[in-house]
mmCIF file of C-alpha atoms in Angstrom:
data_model
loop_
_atom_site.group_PDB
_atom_site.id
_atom_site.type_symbol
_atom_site.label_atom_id
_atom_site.label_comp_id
_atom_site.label_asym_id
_atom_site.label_seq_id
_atom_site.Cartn_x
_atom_site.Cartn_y
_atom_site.Cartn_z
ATOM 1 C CA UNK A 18 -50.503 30.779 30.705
ATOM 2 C CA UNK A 19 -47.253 31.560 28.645
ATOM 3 C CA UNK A 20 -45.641 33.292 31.539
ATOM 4 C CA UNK A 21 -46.474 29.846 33.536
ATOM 5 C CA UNK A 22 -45.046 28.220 31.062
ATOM 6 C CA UNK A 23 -41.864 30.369 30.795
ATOM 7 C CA UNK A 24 -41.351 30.099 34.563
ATOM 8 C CA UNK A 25 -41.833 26.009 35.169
ATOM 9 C CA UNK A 26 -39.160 25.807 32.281
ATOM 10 C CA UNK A 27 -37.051 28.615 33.811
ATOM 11 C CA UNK A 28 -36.938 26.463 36.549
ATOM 12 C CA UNK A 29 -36.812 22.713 35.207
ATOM 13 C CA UNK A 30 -33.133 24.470 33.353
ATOM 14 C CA UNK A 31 -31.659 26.718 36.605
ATOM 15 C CA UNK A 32 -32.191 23.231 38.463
ATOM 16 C CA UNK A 33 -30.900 21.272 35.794
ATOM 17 C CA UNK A 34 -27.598 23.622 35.918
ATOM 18 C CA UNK A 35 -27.594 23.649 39.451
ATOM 19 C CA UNK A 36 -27.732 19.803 39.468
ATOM 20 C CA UNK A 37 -25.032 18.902 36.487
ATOM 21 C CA UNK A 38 -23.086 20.954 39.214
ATOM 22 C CA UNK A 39 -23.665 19.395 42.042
ATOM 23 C CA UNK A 40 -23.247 16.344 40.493
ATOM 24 C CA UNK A 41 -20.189 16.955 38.478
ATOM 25 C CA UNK A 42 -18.248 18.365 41.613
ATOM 26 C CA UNK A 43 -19.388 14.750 43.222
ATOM 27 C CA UNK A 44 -18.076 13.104 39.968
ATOM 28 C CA UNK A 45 -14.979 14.824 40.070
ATOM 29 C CA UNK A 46 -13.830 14.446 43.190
ATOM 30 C CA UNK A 47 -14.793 10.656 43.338
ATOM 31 C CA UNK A 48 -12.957 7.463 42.836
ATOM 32 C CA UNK A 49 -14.403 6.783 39.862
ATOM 33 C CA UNK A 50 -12.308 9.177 37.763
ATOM 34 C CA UNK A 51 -8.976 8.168 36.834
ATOM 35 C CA UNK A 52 -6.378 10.988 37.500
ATOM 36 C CA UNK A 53 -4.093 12.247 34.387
ATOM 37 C CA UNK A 54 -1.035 10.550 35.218
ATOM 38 C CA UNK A 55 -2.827 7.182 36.622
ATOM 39 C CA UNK A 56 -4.293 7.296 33.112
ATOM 40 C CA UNK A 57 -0.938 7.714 31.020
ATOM 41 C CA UNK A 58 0.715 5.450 33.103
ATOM 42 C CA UNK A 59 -2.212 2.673 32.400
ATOM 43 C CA UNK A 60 -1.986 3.469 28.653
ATOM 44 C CA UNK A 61 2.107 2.854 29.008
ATOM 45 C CA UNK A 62 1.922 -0.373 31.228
ATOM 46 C CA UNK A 63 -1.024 -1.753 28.292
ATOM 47 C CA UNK A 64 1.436 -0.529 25.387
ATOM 48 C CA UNK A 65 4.512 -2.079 27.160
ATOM 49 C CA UNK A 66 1.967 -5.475 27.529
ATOM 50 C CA UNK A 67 1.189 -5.547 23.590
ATOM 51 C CA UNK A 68 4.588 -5.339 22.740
ATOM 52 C CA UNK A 69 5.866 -7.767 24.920
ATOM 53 C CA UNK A 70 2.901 -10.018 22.984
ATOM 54 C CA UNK A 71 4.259 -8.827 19.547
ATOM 55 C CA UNK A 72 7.786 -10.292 20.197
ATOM 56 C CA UNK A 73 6.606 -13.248 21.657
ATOM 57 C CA UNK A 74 4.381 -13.772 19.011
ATOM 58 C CA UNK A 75 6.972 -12.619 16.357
ATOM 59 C CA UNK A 76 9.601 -15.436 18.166
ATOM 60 C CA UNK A 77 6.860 -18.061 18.166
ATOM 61 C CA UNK A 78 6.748 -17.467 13.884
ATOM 62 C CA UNK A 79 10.164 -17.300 13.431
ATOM 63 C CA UNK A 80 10.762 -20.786 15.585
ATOM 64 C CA UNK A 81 7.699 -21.793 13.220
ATOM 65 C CA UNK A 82 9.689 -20.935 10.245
ATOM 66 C CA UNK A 83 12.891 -22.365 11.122
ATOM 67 C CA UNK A 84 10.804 -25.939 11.632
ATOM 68 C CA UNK A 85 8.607 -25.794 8.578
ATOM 69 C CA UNK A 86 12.624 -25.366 6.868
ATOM 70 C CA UNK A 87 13.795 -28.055 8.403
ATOM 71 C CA UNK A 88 10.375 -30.062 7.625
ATOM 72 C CA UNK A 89 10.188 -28.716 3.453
ATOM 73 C CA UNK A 90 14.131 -29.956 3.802
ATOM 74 C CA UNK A 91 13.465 -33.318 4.787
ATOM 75 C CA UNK A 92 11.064 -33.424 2.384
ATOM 76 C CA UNK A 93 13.017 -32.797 -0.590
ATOM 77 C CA UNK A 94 15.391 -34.693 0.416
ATOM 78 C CA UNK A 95 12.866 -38.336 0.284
ATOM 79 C CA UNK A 96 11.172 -37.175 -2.811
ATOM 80 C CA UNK A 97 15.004 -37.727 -4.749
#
């Protein structure tokens, strides 16, 4: 019974290798994985993106600034 044993799990993990293998050469050579330089060049267009974003957003605050100035100004100016 133990040599049974031994040999259905023998089996279940050459198959299991021979699979991942299989499979893993499929995965590989698929669609589905991104090349290197497809990748870096996604990361670069996503980092040029967000910084584009942080200066507009940085632009939007200082235009914000300028007006709540101009506002607090005004302000000062009725309160006398």
């Amino acid at each position: 019974m133990k040599i049974l044993n031994i040999l259905v799990f023998g089996l279940l993990i050459i198959n299991n290798v021979y699979a991942s293998g299989v499979y893993g050469t499929l995965y590989d050579s698929s669609d589905l994985v991104i090349p290197k330089g497809q990748f870096e060049e996604k990361k670069n267009k996503q980092m040029s993106e967000m910084e584009k974003k942080k200066e507009r957003r940085a632009e939007q605050e200082e235009a914000q600034r300028i007006k709540n100035e101009a506002d607090d100004e005004e302000l000062r100016k009725l309160r006398r």
